[in-house]
Tab-separated table of C-alpha atoms and ligand atoms in Angstrom:
chain	number	residue	atom	x	y	z
N	1	UNK	CA	0.187	0.251	0.392
N	2	UNK	CA	1.941	3.005	-1.462
N	3	UNK	CA	1.706	6.793	-2.288
N	4	UNK	CA	2.998	7.213	-5.724
N	5	UNK	CA	3.375	10.777	-7.673
N	6	UNK	CA	3.763	10.667	-11.525
N	7	UNK	CA	4.606	13.508	-13.359
N	8	UNK	CA	4.674	13.971	-16.958
N	9	UNK	CA	1.104	13.627	-18.594
N	10	UNK	CA	1.641	12.429	-22.407
N	11	UNK	CA	1.241	8.975	-23.450
N	12	UNK	CA	3.558	7.735	-21.399
N	13	UNK	CA	1.794	8.515	-18.102
N	14	UNK	CA	-2.012	7.919	-19.513
N	15	UNK	CA	-0.372	3.830	-19.469
N	16	UNK	CA	1.405	3.808	-16.071
N	17	UNK	CA	-1.303	5.419	-13.827
N	18	UNK	CA	-3.726	3.266	-15.722
N	19	UNK	CA	-1.889	0.384	-15.258
N	20	UNK	CA	-1.135	1.444	-11.100
N	21	UNK	CA	-4.979	1.939	-10.966
N	22	UNK	CA	-4.973	-1.477	-12.214
N	23	UNK	CA	-3.682	-2.887	-8.787
N	24	UNK	CA	-4.007	-1.144	-6.246
N	25	UNK	CA	-2.614	-3.524	-3.999
N	26	UNK	CA	0.584	-1.992	-4.660
N	27	UNK	CA	-0.760	1.196	-5.284
N	28	UNK	CA	-3.496	2.446	-3.071
N	29	UNK	CA	-2.982	5.991	-3.303
N	30	UNK	CA	-1.892	7.587	-7.172
N	31	UNK	CA	-0.761	11.391	-7.618
N	32	UNK	CA	-1.081	13.001	-11.780
N	33	UNK	CA	0.400	16.093	-11.804
N	34	UNK	CA	1.768	18.009	-15.193
N	35	UNK	CA	2.092	21.225	-16.836
N	36	UNK	CA	-0.871	21.599	-17.777
N	37	UNK	CA	-3.885	20.102	-15.370
N	38	UNK	CA	-6.348	19.867	-18.253
N	39	UNK	CA	-4.403	16.738	-19.597
N	40	UNK	CA	-3.844	15.181	-15.814
N	41	UNK	CA	-7.654	15.828	-14.802
N	42	UNK	CA	-8.237	13.954	-18.789
N	43	UNK	CA	-6.500	11.163	-17.774
N	44	UNK	CA	-8.161	10.446	-14.123
N	45	UNK	CA	-11.105	10.614	-15.884
N	46	UNK	CA	-9.936	7.672	-18.359
N	47	UNK	CA	-8.863	5.718	-15.470
N	48	UNK	CA	-12.786	6.407	-13.292
N	49	UNK	CA	-14.322	5.025	-16.255
N	50	UNK	CA	-12.422	2.792	-17.190
N	51	UNK	CA	-11.444	1.063	-13.170
N	52	UNK	CA	-13.294	3.736	-10.863
N	53	UNK	CA	-10.257	4.759	-9.320
N	54	UNK	CA	-9.939	8.134	-8.260
N	55	UNK	CA	-6.689	9.947	-9.229
N	56	UNK	CA	-5.593	12.931	-7.790
N	57	UNK	CA	-4.483	15.579	-10.063
N	58	UNK	CA	-2.736	18.796	-9.329
N	59	UNK	CA	0.168	21.560	-11.838
N	60	UNK	CA	3.165	21.379	-11.662
N	61	UNK	CA	6.052	23.818	-13.755
N	62	UNK	CA	9.344	20.364	-13.467
N	63	UNK	CA	11.578	22.380	-14.530
N	64	UNK	CA	11.744	24.383	-11.393
N	65	UNK	CA	13.200	22.278	-8.333
N	66	UNK	CA	11.588	24.503	-5.759
N	67	UNK	CA	8.012	23.784	-6.691
N	68	UNK	CA	8.626	20.240	-7.688
N	69	UNK	CA	9.402	19.905	-3.809
N	70	UNK	CA	6.944	22.155	-2.642
N	71	UNK	CA	4.384	19.502	-4.583
N	72	UNK	CA	6.313	16.112	-3.343
N	73	UNK	CA	6.005	17.390	0.711
N	74	UNK	CA	1.914	18.317	0.132
N	75	UNK	CA	1.727	15.269	-1.762
N	76	UNK	CA	4.240	13.138	0.772
N	77	UNK	CA	4.636	10.267	-2.088
N	78	UNK	CA	6.628	6.904	-1.786
N	79	UNK	CA	8.102	7.376	-5.216
N	80	UNK	CA	8.916	9.910	-7.509
N	81	UNK	CA	7.626	8.406	-10.927
N	82	UNK	CA	8.826	11.153	-13.488
N	83	UNK	CA	7.131	10.599	-17.224
N	84	UNK	CA	7.375	13.790	-18.297
N	85	UNK	CA	10.581	14.523	-21.072
N	86	UNK	CA	14.563	13.880	-20.552
N	87	UNK	CA	14.960	17.221	-20.063
N	88	UNK	CA	13.453	17.648	-16.202
N	89	UNK	CA	15.235	14.717	-14.949
N	90	UNK	CA	17.827	16.748	-12.348
N	91	UNK	CA	15.183	18.657	-11.487
N	92	UNK	CA	13.189	16.332	-10.644
N	93	UNK	CA	16.094	14.438	-9.218
N	94	UNK	CA	17.084	17.095	-7.599
N	95	UNK	CA	13.396	17.684	-5.882
N	96	UNK	CA	13.442	14.025	-4.488
N	97	UNK	CA	16.670	14.830	-3.084
N	98	UNK	CA	15.769	17.932	-0.907
N	99	UNK	CA	12.525	15.861	0.423
N	100	UNK	CA	14.352	12.479	0.968
N	101	UNK	CA	12.113	10.667	-2.382
N	102	UNK	CA	12.622	7.361	-4.066
N	103	UNK	CA	13.288	8.471	-7.756
N	104	UNK	CA	11.660	6.449	-11.941
N	105	UNK	CA	12.123	7.173	-15.030
N	106	UNK	CA	12.004	6.148	-18.612
N	107	UNK	CA	15.195	7.910	-19.822
N	108	UNK	CA	17.757	9.633	-19.461
N	109	UNK	CA	19.389	13.276	-18.993
N	110	UNK	CA	19.435	15.299	-22.058
N	111	UNK	CA	20.254	19.115	-22.553
N	112	UNK	CA	17.998	21.018	-24.237
N	113	UNK	CA	21.066	22.661	-26.637
N	114	UNK	CA	22.637	19.647	-27.254
N	115	UNK	CA	21.116	16.067	-29.276
N	116	UNK	CA	23.286	14.169	-26.091
N	117	UNK	CA	22.363	11.088	-23.794
N	118	UNK	CA	24.589	10.174	-21.484
N	119	UNK	CA	23.795	9.067	-18.354
N	120	UNK	CA	26.714	11.498	-16.432
N	121	UNK	CA	25.013	13.674	-15.192
N	122	UNK	CA	22.350	11.332	-13.070
N	123	UNK	CA	25.457	9.092	-12.144
N	124	UNK	CA	27.460	11.779	-10.551
N	125	UNK	CA	24.018	11.105	-7.899
N	126	UNK	CA	25.143	8.078	-7.051
N	127	UNK	CA	26.941	8.833	-3.984
N	128	UNK	CA	23.780	12.087	-2.555
N	129	UNK	CA	21.018	9.059	-3.713
N	130	UNK	CA	23.174	6.555	-1.428
N	131	UNK	CA	23.927	9.476	1.624
N	132	UNK	CA	20.467	9.758	1.482
N	133	UNK	CA	19.435	6.716	1.858
N	134	UNK	CA	17.729	7.105	-0.936
N	135	UNK	CA	16.827	4.724	-4.195
N	136	UNK	CA	16.897	5.932	-7.972
N	137	UNK	CA	16.125	3.309	-10.679
N	138	UNK	CA	16.551	5.252	-13.816
N	139	UNK	CA	15.717	3.895	-17.521
N	140	UNK	CA	12.252	1.878	-16.853
N	141	UNK	CA	9.877	1.636	-19.545
N	142	UNK	CA	10.443	-0.981	-23.290
N	143	UNK	CA	14.074	0.536	-24.493
N	144	UNK	CA	16.007	0.954	-21.781
N	145	UNK	CA	14.227	-0.778	-19.835
N	146	UNK	CA	13.066	-4.270	-20.845
N	147	UNK	CA	15.460	-4.812	-23.216
N	148	UNK	CA	18.057	-4.044	-21.079
N	149	UNK	CA	16.312	-6.363	-18.296
N	150	UNK	CA	15.926	-8.990	-21.239
N	151	UNK	CA	19.685	-9.438	-21.239
N	152	UNK	CA	20.872	-10.147	-17.710
N	153	UNK	CA	17.474	-12.670	-17.677
N	154	UNK	CA	19.682	-14.301	-20.814
N	155	UNK	CA	22.219	-14.459	-18.728
N	156	UNK	CA	21.103	-15.746	-15.668
N	157	UNK	CA	19.148	-18.431	-16.935
N	158	UNK	CA	20.183	-18.943	-21.076
N	159	UNK	CA	24.072	-17.986	-21.148
N	160	UNK	CA	27.181	-18.360	-18.717
N	161	UNK	CA	28.614	-15.040	-20.686
N	162	UNK	CA	27.536	-12.628	-23.413
N	163	UNK	CA	29.907	-12.029	-26.065
N	164	UNK	CA	27.247	-9.891	-28.653
N	165	UNK	CA	24.009	-8.166	-28.271
N	166	UNK	CA	21.237	-6.461	-30.676
N	167	UNK	CA	18.371	-4.913	-29.462
N	168	UNK	CA	16.167	-4.739	-31.834
N	169	UNK	CA	13.168	-2.861	-32.193
N	170	UNK	CA	10.481	-2.853	-34.907
N	171	UNK	CA	7.756	-0.994	-34.864
N	172	UNK	CA	5.077	-2.653	-37.043
N	173	UNK	CA	2.242	-0.097	-36.574
N	174	UNK	CA	0.785	1.894	-38.987
N	175	UNK	CA	-1.450	5.506	-37.437
N	176	UNK	CA	-2.620	6.209	-40.769
N	177	UNK	CA	-0.632	10.239	-41.042
N	178	UNK	CA	2.162	10.828	-43.425
N	179	UNK	CA	4.279	12.235	-40.532
N	180	UNK	CA	4.160	11.613	-37.218
N	181	UNK	CA	6.556	10.006	-34.238
N	182	UNK	CA	4.763	7.143	-31.325
N	183	UNK	CA	6.482	9.360	-28.712
N	184	UNK	CA	7.533	12.765	-28.130
N	185	UNK	CA	8.489	14.293	-31.703
N	186	UNK	CA	11.070	16.123	-30.367
N	187	UNK	CA	12.990	13.334	-28.288
N	188	UNK	CA	12.532	11.032	-31.070
N	189	UNK	CA	13.304	13.421	-34.186
N	190	UNK	CA	17.001	14.875	-31.930
N	191	UNK	CA	17.306	10.330	-30.865
N	192	UNK	CA	17.013	9.434	-34.893
N	193	UNK	CA	19.104	11.923	-36.618
N	194	UNK	CA	22.038	11.711	-34.351
N	195	UNK	CA	25.807	9.516	-34.841
N	196	UNK	CA	24.820	6.196	-34.712
N	197	UNK	CA	26.883	4.964	-31.632
N	198	UNK	CA	27.942	1.531	-31.072
N	199	UNK	CA	30.020	-0.202	-28.750
N	200	UNK	CA	32.903	-3.256	-30.202
N	201	UNK	CA	35.604	-4.822	-28.956
N	202	UNK	CA	36.470	-1.847	-25.172
N	203	UNK	CA	35.276	1.522	-27.526
N	204	UNK	CA	32.812	3.978	-29.195
N	205	UNK	CA	32.421	2.587	-33.191
N	206	UNK	CA	30.908	5.650	-34.806
N	207	UNK	CA	29.183	5.559	-38.540
N	208	UNK	CA	26.665	8.844	-39.410
N	209	UNK	CA	23.852	8.755	-38.752
N	210	UNK	CA	20.874	6.084	-40.446
N	211	UNK	CA	23.215	4.831	-42.712
N	212	UNK	CA	23.224	0.553	-42.007
N	213	UNK	CA	20.447	-1.039	-42.754
N	214	UNK	CA	18.735	-4.749	-42.479
N	215	UNK	CA	15.778	-6.162	-43.771
N	216	UNK	CA	14.739	-8.392	-40.431
N	217	UNK	CA	12.151	-10.635	-40.288
N	218	UNK	CA	10.195	-10.570	-37.625
N	219	UNK	CA	7.415	-12.694	-35.855
N	220	UNK	CA	4.158	-11.115	-36.009
N	221	UNK	CA	5.085	-8.016	-38.654
N	222	UNK	CA	7.064	-9.814	-41.513
N	223	UNK	CA	10.475	-8.323	-42.733
N	224	UNK	CA	11.609	-4.837	-42.615
N	225	UNK	CA	14.282	-2.973	-42.213
N	226	UNK	CA	16.120	-1.694	-39.841
N	227	UNK	CA	18.761	1.091	-38.999
N	228	UNK	CA	22.156	0.814	-36.835
N	229	UNK	CA	21.555	4.393	-33.815
N	230	UNK	CA	22.361	5.360	-30.705
N	231	UNK	CA	20.204	4.120	-27.949
N	232	UNK	CA	21.449	5.114	-24.283
N	233	UNK	CA	20.895	2.465	-23.229
N	234	UNK	CA	24.883	0.932	-24.533
N	235	UNK	CA	25.727	3.208	-22.405
N	236	UNK	CA	25.254	0.599	-19.275
N	237	UNK	CA	24.718	-2.357	-20.155
N	238	UNK	CA	28.696	-2.014	-21.855
N	239	UNK	CA	29.627	-0.264	-17.744
N	240	UNK	CA	27.049	-2.671	-16.038
N	241	UNK	CA	27.754	-6.409	-18.340
N	242	UNK	CA	31.546	-4.799	-19.119
N	243	UNK	CA	31.879	-8.633	-20.478
N	244	UNK	CA	29.538	-8.075	-23.791
N	245	UNK	CA	32.454	-7.483	-26.023
N	246	UNK	CA	29.610	-6.011	-29.069
N	247	UNK	CA	26.857	-3.870	-28.495
N	248	UNK	CA	24.669	-2.628	-30.940
N	249	UNK	CA	20.726	-0.923	-31.335
N	250	UNK	CA	18.420	-1.184	-34.412
N	251	UNK	CA	15.466	0.149	-35.004
N	252	UNK	CA	12.790	-0.228	-38.287
N	253	UNK	CA	12.007	2.452	-39.947
N	254	UNK	CA	9.348	2.934	-43.423
N	255	UNK	CA	10.841	4.183	-46.522
N	256	UNK	CA	8.462	7.192	-45.810
N	257	UNK	CA	8.625	8.951	-42.447
N	258	UNK	CA	13.039	8.899	-43.918
N	259	UNK	CA	11.723	10.794	-46.840
N	260	UNK	CA	10.077	13.025	-44.896
N	261	UNK	CA	13.116	12.943	-42.148
N	262	UNK	CA	15.560	13.885	-44.840
N	263	UNK	CA	13.152	17.028	-46.268
N	264	UNK	CA	12.101	18.416	-42.576
N	265	UNK	CA	16.382	18.247	-42.199
N	266	UNK	CA	17.483	19.677	-45.385
N	267	UNK	CA	15.167	22.725	-44.953
N	268	UNK	CA	16.071	22.600	-41.766
N	269	UNK	CA	12.978	21.547	-38.756
N	270	UNK	CA	15.085	19.964	-36.890
N	271	UNK	CA	17.808	22.251	-36.145
N	272	UNK	CA	17.790	22.228	-32.495
N	273	UNK	CA	19.088	26.101	-31.920
N	274	UNK	CA	17.561	29.375	-31.927
N	275	UNK	CA	16.400	31.236	-35.291
N	276	UNK	CA	15.168	34.511	-35.636
N	277	UNK	CA	11.327	34.731	-36.069
N	278	UNK	CA	9.674	37.107	-36.836
N	279	UNK	CA	12.223	40.037	-34.370
N	280	UNK	CA	12.051	36.371	-31.455
N	281	UNK	CA	13.763	33.098	-30.769
N	282	UNK	CA	12.141	30.240	-32.186
N	283	UNK	CA	14.160	26.277	-32.078
N	284	UNK	CA	13.540	24.996	-35.359
N	285	UNK	CA	12.317	21.278	-33.914
N	286	UNK	CA	10.074	22.571	-31.619
N	287	UNK	CA	8.074	24.423	-33.654
N	288	UNK	CA	7.728	20.996	-35.780
N	289	UNK	CA	7.153	19.159	-32.401
N	290	UNK	CA	4.018	21.804	-32.779
N	291	UNK	CA	2.461	20.633	-35.708
N	292	UNK	CA	3.258	17.747	-36.026
N	293	UNK	CA	0.208	14.822	-34.433
N	294	UNK	CA	0.711	14.556	-31.364
N	295	UNK	CA	0.876	11.173	-29.823
N	296	UNK	CA	-0.803	10.758	-27.451
N	297	UNK	CA	-3.269	11.568	-29.889
N	298	UNK	CA	-2.400	8.027	-32.366
N	299	UNK	CA	-3.455	6.276	-30.659
N	300	UNK	CA	-7.852	6.125	-32.022
N	301	UNK	CA	-6.293	5.547	-35.274
N	302	UNK	CA	-3.242	2.993	-35.130
N	303	UNK	CA	-3.310	-0.681	-36.385
N	304	UNK	CA	-0.594	-3.555	-35.990
N	305	UNK	CA	2.274	-4.229	-33.853
N	306	UNK	CA	5.254	-3.770	-32.087
N	307	UNK	CA	8.032	-6.525	-31.846
N	308	UNK	CA	10.794	-4.896	-29.991
N	309	UNK	CA	13.584	-7.439	-28.239
N	310	UNK	CA	17.281	-9.098	-27.880
N	311	UNK	CA	19.367	-11.025	-29.628
N	312	UNK	CA	22.935	-12.537	-27.521
N	313	UNK	CA	25.443	-14.548	-28.115
N	314	UNK	CA	27.661	-16.498	-25.949
N	315	UNK	CA	29.227	-19.570	-24.126
N	316	UNK	CA	27.356	-22.039	-22.130
N	317	UNK	CA	28.639	-25.045	-20.726
N	318	UNK	CA	31.767	-24.536	-23.126
N	319	UNK	CA	29.148	-24.145	-26.257
N	320	UNK	CA	27.856	-21.097	-28.347
N	321	UNK	CA	24.821	-20.529	-28.331
N	322	UNK	CA	22.075	-17.899	-29.356
N	323	UNK	CA	18.934	-16.878	-28.444
N	324	UNK	CA	16.244	-14.456	-29.086
N	325	UNK	CA	14.049	-13.170	-26.426
N	326	UNK	CA	11.257	-10.753	-27.373
N	327	UNK	CA	7.635	-9.377	-26.359
N	328	UNK	CA	5.463	-8.655	-28.971
N	329	UNK	CA	2.524	-5.399	-28.555
N	330	UNK	CA	-0.669	-4.699	-30.487
N	331	UNK	CA	-2.045	-0.871	-31.405
N	332	UNK	CA	-5.424	-1.886	-30.935
N	333	UNK	CA	-5.483	-3.555	-27.888
N	334	UNK	CA	-3.141	-1.648	-26.009
N	335	UNK	CA	-6.240	1.257	-26.483
N	336	UNK	CA	-8.874	-0.935	-26.510
N	337	UNK	CA	-7.163	-1.473	-22.517
N	338	UNK	CA	-5.960	2.279	-21.235
N	339	UNK	CA	-7.106	4.958	-25.046
N	340	UNK	CA	-2.816	4.560	-25.670
N	341	UNK	CA	-0.806	3.010	-29.059
N	342	UNK	CA	1.228	0.659	-27.838
N	343	UNK	CA	4.361	2.488	-28.101
N	344	UNK	CA	3.125	4.390	-25.141
N	345	UNK	CA	2.711	0.725	-23.359
N	346	UNK	CA	5.489	-0.573	-23.835
N	347	UNK	CA	6.330	2.252	-22.110
N	348	UNK	CA	4.249	3.046	-18.706
N	349	UNK	CA	3.593	-0.915	-18.726
N	350	UNK	CA	7.275	-1.611	-17.437
N	351	UNK	CA	7.278	1.524	-15.458
N	352	UNK	CA	4.649	1.195	-13.499
N	353	UNK	CA	6.838	-3.297	-13.145
N	354	UNK	CA	9.464	-0.829	-12.565
N	355	UNK	CA	7.737	0.889	-9.967
N	356	UNK	CA	5.984	-2.280	-7.754
N	357	UNK	CA	9.492	-3.445	-7.563
N	358	UNK	CA	10.755	-0.285	-5.932
N	359	UNK	CA	7.426	-0.253	-3.052
N	360	UNK	CA	7.080	-3.599	-2.963
N	361	UNK	CA	10.718	-3.705	-1.726
N	362	UNK	CA	12.007	-6.411	-4.636
N	363	UNK	CA	14.508	-4.485	-5.537
N	364	UNK	CA	15.828	-1.927	-2.860
N	365	UNK	CA	19.064	-0.317	-3.236
N	366	UNK	CA	21.144	3.273	-2.131
N	367	UNK	CA	22.120	5.185	-5.031
N	368	UNK	CA	21.688	5.744	-8.682
N	369	UNK	CA	21.042	2.802	-10.696
N	370	UNK	CA	20.198	1.400	-14.219
N	371	UNK	CA	17.649	-1.250	-14.079
N	372	UNK	CA	20.174	-4.675	-15.388
N	373	UNK	CA	22.078	-3.994	-11.897
N	374	UNK	CA	18.567	-6.235	-10.919
N	375	UNK	CA	17.083	-9.707	-10.221
N	376	UNK	CA	16.193	-9.363	-13.420
N	377	UNK	CA	12.787	-12.137	-12.193
N	378	UNK	CA	10.258	-10.852	-10.445
N	379	UNK	CA	9.967	-7.755	-13.039
N	380	UNK	CA	10.493	-10.764	-16.025
N	381	UNK	CA	7.314	-12.399	-14.000
N	382	UNK	CA	5.277	-9.477	-14.291
N	383	UNK	CA	5.537	-7.811	-18.165
N	384	UNK	CA	3.791	-11.525	-18.742
N	385	UNK	CA	0.773	-11.175	-15.985
N	386	UNK	CA	0.160	-7.328	-17.308
N	387	UNK	CA	0.394	-6.664	-20.822
N	388	UNK	CA	3.909	-7.386	-22.505
N	389	UNK	CA	4.190	-11.408	-22.744
N	390	UNK	CA	7.813	-12.991	-23.779
N	391	UNK	CA	8.567	-15.813	-24.798
N	392	UNK	CA	12.577	-17.285	-25.526
N	393	UNK	CA	13.533	-18.784	-28.299
N	394	UNK	CA	17.312	-20.437	-29.213
N	395	UNK	CA	18.583	-19.155	-33.047
N	396	UNK	CA	20.878	-21.885	-35.233
N	397	UNK	CA	23.630	-19.425	-34.934
N	398	UNK	CA	24.143	-15.162	-34.848
N	399	UNK	CA	23.128	-12.978	-36.190
N	400	UNK	CA	24.992	-12.680	-40.052
N	401	UNK	CA	25.388	-8.859	-39.915
V	501	NDP	P1	5.310	12.930	-23.843
V	501	NDP	O1	5.651	14.138	-24.883
V	501	NDP	O2	3.275	13.420	-25.563
V	501	NDP	O3	4.598	13.801	-22.910
V	501	NDP	C1	5.464	14.492	-21.559
V	501	NDP	C2	4.657	14.978	-20.725
V	501	NDP	O4	5.325	15.826	-20.256
V	501	NDP	C3	3.940	16.393	-20.868
V	501	NDP	O5	2.192	16.106	-20.038
V	501	NDP	C4	4.130	17.500	-20.941
V	501	NDP	O6	3.603	18.343	-20.590
V	501	NDP	C5	4.967	16.891	-19.909
V	501	NDP	N1	5.929	18.067	-19.207
V	501	NDP	C6	6.682	18.415	-20.059
V	501	NDP	N2	7.913	19.537	-19.551
V	501	NDP	C7	7.087	19.180	-18.585
V	501	NDP	C8	7.415	20.342	-16.926
V	501	NDP	N3	7.980	21.416	-17.789
V	501	NDP	N4	6.270	20.230	-15.835
V	501	NDP	C9	5.836	18.990	-15.965
V	501	NDP	N5	5.680	18.227	-16.660
V	501	NDP	C10	5.575	18.793	-17.462
V	501	NDP	O7	5.652	12.255	-24.289
V	501	NDP	P2	6.057	10.970	-24.279
V	501	NDP	O8	4.649	10.131	-22.977
V	501	NDP	O9	5.468	9.586	-25.019
V	501	NDP	O10	6.891	10.151	-22.929
V	501	NDP	C11	6.801	10.749	-21.590
V	501	NDP	C12	8.795	9.980	-21.299
V	501	NDP	O11	9.044	9.208	-22.048
V	501	NDP	C13	9.773	11.065	-22.154
V	501	NDP	O12	10.427	10.753	-21.172
V	501	NDP	C14	10.544	9.719	-23.292
V	501	NDP	O13	11.373	10.411	-24.145
V	501	NDP	C15	9.831	9.050	-22.356
V	501	NDP	N6	10.087	7.439	-22.888
V	501	NDP	C16	11.369	6.163	-23.197
V	501	NDP	C17	10.623	5.018	-23.786
V	501	NDP	C18	11.715	3.594	-23.251
V	501	NDP	O14	11.329	2.343	-24.130
V	501	NDP	N7	12.100	3.308	-22.442
V	501	NDP	C19	9.932	5.015	-25.115
V	501	NDP	C20	8.789	6.391	-25.393
V	501	NDP	C21	9.396	7.196	-24.509
V	501	NDP	P3	2.278	18.590	-21.817
V	501	NDP	O15	1.424	18.796	-22.153
V	501	NDP	O16	2.260	20.482	-21.193
V	501	NDP	O17	3.911	19.436	-22.686
């Protein structure tokens, strides 16, 4: 029986709060706060209609440490679940330190003026969380999140050692729009247009954005082109599972998405430096976000499935083995259950599960932790029970690319 404060009323916040309300034994008291209270109220109304549970709501600017700390003092939660944007990670962590409350998020901090996903700023808070006797759990979404737990699960149950790890993120969904992103467009476009980096033999290998393409036949989705990208869990996995010689991350994109993105980049609309427009500064990418569909609005029209998982090759009892572990999530099923499409669903459910791990004491610690530092088993059990079932297959051999 615990009180939780969720910050961020987007698609991910909506799913997490719906799923918390469906587990009142763990989440006995839920407050949802965001920059605009109207969005929180709309989610609270959907939760009430679906589950009968009352979610309290509040308005907060989470960039403001004092205001966030004041809200935490008022609500007195056991845990703050940060489902706002990566820009707010440090200010919400500071507010948690100020008020003595545990912290969880799904995406690592990123400075607004630089598309740079790195854990260094959040890891630097480890000693302060430890000294305060508090726990911060970073990256409890799907990727990062479930994909890192999948890796530790394979290491615990199927392999003595992982040599290579490939994370494959496929969204086979169709939302019927010419161009839209499935989560926050600003964060999504910054991520996709960044230089691709993977980890190999103890060093980072950089390649131009979207320059490495492979076709892969995804179960229940079919063949898709996927592209090598940088993704933040590579940094934490190479730190916490240092035996892995190569870690790569792949994401699927359709040709129409890439064509639009190329044009938007060529005309300067994805720039994150300010330009002067009618006498005032605007950031082109933030303006673009304002004219694109809100990810949360794509739910009713999106159909198809996501398939996200890990392929790990390593050694078991002296023999080389390769395992593939993945989840398939249906956009329409996710929408029916929570009013949100599968990209929000696959992030919001693990956020709820990570919160449950902390609130029930299944995962304990003092300091700042990544998700792969804990026992995967109780988290994997909850994935099966709460809408994200997974399967493991042994493959004939390692990936040939
Ligand atoms: P949205 O943009 O839909 O939602 C973000 C919410 O945060 C909005 O309600 C927004 O308010 C609110 N917000 C923004 N700034 C502030 C602020 N200063 N103070 C208070 N609230 C604020 O994003 P998503 O729901 O799609 O994503 C949420 C998080 O999940 C992001 O950090 C994203 O990177 C992460 N994510 C992680 C994934 C994973 O697998 N690990 C996958 C997908 C997303 P407003 O509506 O007013 O703008």
